[in-house]
Tab-separated table of C-alpha atoms in Angstrom:
chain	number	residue	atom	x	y	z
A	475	UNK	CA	0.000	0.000	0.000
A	476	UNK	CA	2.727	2.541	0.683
A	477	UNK	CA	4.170	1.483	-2.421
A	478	UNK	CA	1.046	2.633	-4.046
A	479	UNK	CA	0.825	6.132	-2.433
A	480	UNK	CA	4.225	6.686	-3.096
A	481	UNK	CA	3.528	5.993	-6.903
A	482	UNK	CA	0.719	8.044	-6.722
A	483	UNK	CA	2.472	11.348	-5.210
A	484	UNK	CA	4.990	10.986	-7.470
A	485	UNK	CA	2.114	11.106	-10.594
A	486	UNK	CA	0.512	13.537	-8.573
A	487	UNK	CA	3.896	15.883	-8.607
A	488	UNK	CA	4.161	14.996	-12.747
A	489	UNK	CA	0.374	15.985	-13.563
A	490	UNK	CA	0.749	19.092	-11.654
A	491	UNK	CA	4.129	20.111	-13.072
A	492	UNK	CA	3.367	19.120	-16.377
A	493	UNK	CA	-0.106	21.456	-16.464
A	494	UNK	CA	1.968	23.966	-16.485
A	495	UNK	CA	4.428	23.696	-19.782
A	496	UNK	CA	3.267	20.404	-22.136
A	497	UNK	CA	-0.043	21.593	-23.588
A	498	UNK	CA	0.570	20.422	-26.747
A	499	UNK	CA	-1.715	23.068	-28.694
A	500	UNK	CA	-4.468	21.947	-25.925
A	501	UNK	CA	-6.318	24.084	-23.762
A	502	UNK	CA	-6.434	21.467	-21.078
A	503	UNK	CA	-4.802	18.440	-22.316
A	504	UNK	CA	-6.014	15.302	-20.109
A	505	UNK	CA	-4.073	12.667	-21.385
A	506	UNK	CA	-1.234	11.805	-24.446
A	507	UNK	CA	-1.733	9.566	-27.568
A	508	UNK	CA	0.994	8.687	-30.539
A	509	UNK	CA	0.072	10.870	-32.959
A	510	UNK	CA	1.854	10.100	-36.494
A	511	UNK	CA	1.567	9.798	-40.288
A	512	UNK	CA	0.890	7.611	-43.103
A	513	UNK	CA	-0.077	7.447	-46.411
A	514	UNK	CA	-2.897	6.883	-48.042
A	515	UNK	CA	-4.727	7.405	-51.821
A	516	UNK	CA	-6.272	10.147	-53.012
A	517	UNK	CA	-8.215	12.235	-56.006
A	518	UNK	CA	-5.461	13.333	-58.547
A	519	UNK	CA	-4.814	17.295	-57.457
A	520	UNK	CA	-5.039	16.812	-53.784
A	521	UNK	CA	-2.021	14.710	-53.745
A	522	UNK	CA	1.557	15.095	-51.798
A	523	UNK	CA	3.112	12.722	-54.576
A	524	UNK	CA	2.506	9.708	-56.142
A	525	UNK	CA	3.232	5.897	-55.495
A	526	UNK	CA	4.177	3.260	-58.283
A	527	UNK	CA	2.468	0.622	-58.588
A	528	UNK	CA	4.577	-2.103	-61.032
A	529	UNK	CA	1.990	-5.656	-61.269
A	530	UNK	CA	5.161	-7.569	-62.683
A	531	UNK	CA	7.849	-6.452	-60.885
A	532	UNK	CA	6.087	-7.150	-57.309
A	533	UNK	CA	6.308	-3.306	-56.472
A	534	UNK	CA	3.790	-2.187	-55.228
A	535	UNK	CA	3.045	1.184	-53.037
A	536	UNK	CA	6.457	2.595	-53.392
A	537	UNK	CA	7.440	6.364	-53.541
A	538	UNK	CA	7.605	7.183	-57.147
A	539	UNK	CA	11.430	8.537	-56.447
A	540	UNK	CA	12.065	5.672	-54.133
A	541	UNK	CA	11.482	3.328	-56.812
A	542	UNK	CA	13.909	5.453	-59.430
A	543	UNK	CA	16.215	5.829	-56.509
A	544	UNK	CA	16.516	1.791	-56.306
A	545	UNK	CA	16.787	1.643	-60.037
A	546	UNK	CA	19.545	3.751	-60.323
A	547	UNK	CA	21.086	1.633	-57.757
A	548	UNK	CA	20.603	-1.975	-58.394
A	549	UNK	CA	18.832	-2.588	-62.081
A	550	UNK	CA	20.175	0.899	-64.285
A	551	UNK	CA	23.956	-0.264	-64.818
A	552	UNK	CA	22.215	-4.182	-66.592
A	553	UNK	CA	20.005	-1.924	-68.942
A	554	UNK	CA	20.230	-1.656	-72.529
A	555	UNK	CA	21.723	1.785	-72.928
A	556	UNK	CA	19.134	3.441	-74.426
A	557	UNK	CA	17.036	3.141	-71.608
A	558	UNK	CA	19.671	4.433	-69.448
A	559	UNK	CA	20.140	7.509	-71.809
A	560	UNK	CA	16.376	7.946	-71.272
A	561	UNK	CA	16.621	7.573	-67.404
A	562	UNK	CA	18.439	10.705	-67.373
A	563	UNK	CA	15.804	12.586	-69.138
A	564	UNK	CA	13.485	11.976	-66.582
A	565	UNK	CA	12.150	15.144	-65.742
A	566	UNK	CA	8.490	14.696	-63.913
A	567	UNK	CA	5.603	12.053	-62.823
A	568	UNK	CA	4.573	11.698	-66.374
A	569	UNK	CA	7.707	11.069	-67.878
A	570	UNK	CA	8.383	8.198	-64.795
A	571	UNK	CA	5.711	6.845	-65.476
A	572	UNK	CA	6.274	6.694	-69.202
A	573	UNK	CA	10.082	5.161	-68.405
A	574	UNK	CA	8.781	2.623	-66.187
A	575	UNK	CA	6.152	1.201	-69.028
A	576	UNK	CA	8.564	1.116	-71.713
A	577	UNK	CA	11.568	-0.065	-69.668
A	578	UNK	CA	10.633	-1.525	-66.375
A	579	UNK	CA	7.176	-2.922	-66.486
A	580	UNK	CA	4.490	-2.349	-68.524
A	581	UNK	CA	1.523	-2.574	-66.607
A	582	UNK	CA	2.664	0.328	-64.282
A	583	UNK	CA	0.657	2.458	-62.763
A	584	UNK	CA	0.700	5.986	-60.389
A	585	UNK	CA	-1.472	6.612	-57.676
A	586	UNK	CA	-1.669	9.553	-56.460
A	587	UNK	CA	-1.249	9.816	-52.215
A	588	UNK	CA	-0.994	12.645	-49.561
A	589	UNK	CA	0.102	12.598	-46.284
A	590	UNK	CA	-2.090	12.185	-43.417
A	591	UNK	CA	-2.053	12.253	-39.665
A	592	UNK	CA	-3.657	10.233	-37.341
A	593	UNK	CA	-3.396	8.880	-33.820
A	594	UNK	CA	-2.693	5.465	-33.074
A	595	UNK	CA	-5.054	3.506	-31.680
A	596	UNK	CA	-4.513	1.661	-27.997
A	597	UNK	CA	-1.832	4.263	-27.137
A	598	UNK	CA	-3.141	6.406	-23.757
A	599	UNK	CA	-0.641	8.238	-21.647
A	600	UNK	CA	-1.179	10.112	-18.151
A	601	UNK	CA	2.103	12.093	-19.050
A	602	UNK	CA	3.342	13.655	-22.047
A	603	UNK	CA	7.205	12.329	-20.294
A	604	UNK	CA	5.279	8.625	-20.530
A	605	UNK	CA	4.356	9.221	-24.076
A	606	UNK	CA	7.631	10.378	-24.991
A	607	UNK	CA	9.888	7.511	-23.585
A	608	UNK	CA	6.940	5.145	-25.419
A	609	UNK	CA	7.666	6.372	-28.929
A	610	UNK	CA	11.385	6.551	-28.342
A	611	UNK	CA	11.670	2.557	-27.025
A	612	UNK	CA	9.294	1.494	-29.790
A	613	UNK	CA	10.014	3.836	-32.767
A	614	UNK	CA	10.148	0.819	-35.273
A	615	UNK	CA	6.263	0.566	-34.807
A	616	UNK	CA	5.901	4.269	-35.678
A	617	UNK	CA	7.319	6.590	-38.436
A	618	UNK	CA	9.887	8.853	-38.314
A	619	UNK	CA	7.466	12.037	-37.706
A	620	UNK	CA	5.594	9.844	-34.610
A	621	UNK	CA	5.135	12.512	-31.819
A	622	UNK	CA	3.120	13.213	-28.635
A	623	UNK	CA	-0.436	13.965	-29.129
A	624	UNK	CA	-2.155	15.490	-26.359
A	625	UNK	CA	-6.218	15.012	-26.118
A	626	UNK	CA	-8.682	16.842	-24.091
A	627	UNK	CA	-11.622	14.524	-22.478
A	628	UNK	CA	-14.128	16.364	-23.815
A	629	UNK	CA	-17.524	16.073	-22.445
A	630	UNK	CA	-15.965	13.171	-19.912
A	631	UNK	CA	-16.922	13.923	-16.305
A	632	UNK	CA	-16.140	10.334	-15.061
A	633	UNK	CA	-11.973	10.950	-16.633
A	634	UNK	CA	-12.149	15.031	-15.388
A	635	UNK	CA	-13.071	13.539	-12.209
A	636	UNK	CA	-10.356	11.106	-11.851
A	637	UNK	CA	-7.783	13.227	-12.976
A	638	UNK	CA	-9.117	15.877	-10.656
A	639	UNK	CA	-8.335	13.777	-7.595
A	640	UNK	CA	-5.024	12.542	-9.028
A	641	UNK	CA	-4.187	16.059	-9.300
A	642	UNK	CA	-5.160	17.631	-5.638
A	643	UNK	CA	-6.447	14.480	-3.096
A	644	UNK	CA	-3.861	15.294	0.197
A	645	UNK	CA	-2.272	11.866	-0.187
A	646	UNK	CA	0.095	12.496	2.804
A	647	UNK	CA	-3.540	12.490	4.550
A	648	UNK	CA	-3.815	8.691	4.395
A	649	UNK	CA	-3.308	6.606	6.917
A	650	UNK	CA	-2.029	2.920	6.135
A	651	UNK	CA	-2.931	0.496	9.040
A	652	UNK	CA	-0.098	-2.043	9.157
């Protein structure tokens, strides 16, 4: 039981100190999520970029200059050179694309994707410091942009409550019978 108390004084002395300077862009942040990014397809025009889609050469979903990067790399120096003369006159999305038919597979295709952000599901923090040393022991489950995302329980009396007592109950006022 002392264990306990001691626990939570100590998340007592974080939530208080932390109300202070972490709001996150939050009026009254509550509690911390991951927040991070991913991609995803969209209308042509409201695109970031694009991602190639190549049927038969297994690529699929891979950043447009990604893909040329890897090309340049691994599969340029075995082209014909021709193709390689025409690699270098690559200038846009359309004239990718237009490489990649005639010299890498025919069937490929663009998709145009944006960026998006999101929060990651089953990820609750009672301290942005919590949050923090979560994303930095498991950043290979996250991308590279994964950051603290501070929510507000909105229209929750039950988790105001609860954090309300966290926050100011005397704990040095309980007794522990041994």
């Amino acid at each position: 039981m002392n264990d306990d108390i001691k626990f939570l004084k100590e998340l007592q002395d974080k939530l208080k100190y932390q109300s202070q300077y972490d709001y996150d862009c939050q009026a009254a942040p509550r509690f911390w999520t991951v927040g991070d990014y991913k991609t995803v397809d969209c209308a042509e025009g409201r695109n970031d970029g694009y991602e190639v889609y190549c049927p038969n050469q297994d690529t699929c979903g891979k950043n447009i200059d990604d893909l040329l990067d890897d090309i340049k790399e691994e599969d340029l120096h075995e082209m014909p050179s021709i193709a390689v003369e025409q690699f270098q006159n690559i200038e846009c999305e359309t004239t990718a694309l237009e490489w990649l038919q005639e010299y890498f597979d025919e069937d490929a295709e663009l998709v145009p994707v944006r960026e998006e952000h999101f929060v990651r599901s089953g990820t609750m923090f009672l301290t942005k410091e919590e949050a923090k040393r979560h994303i930095k022991l498991n950043h290979y489950h996250y991308s590279a942009k994964a950051h603290t995302y501070a929510m507000t329980a909105w229209r929750a009396p039950e988790v105001n409550r609860l954090l309300d007592v966290l926050e100011n109950f005397d704990w040095d006022s309980v007794v522990v019978a041994n």
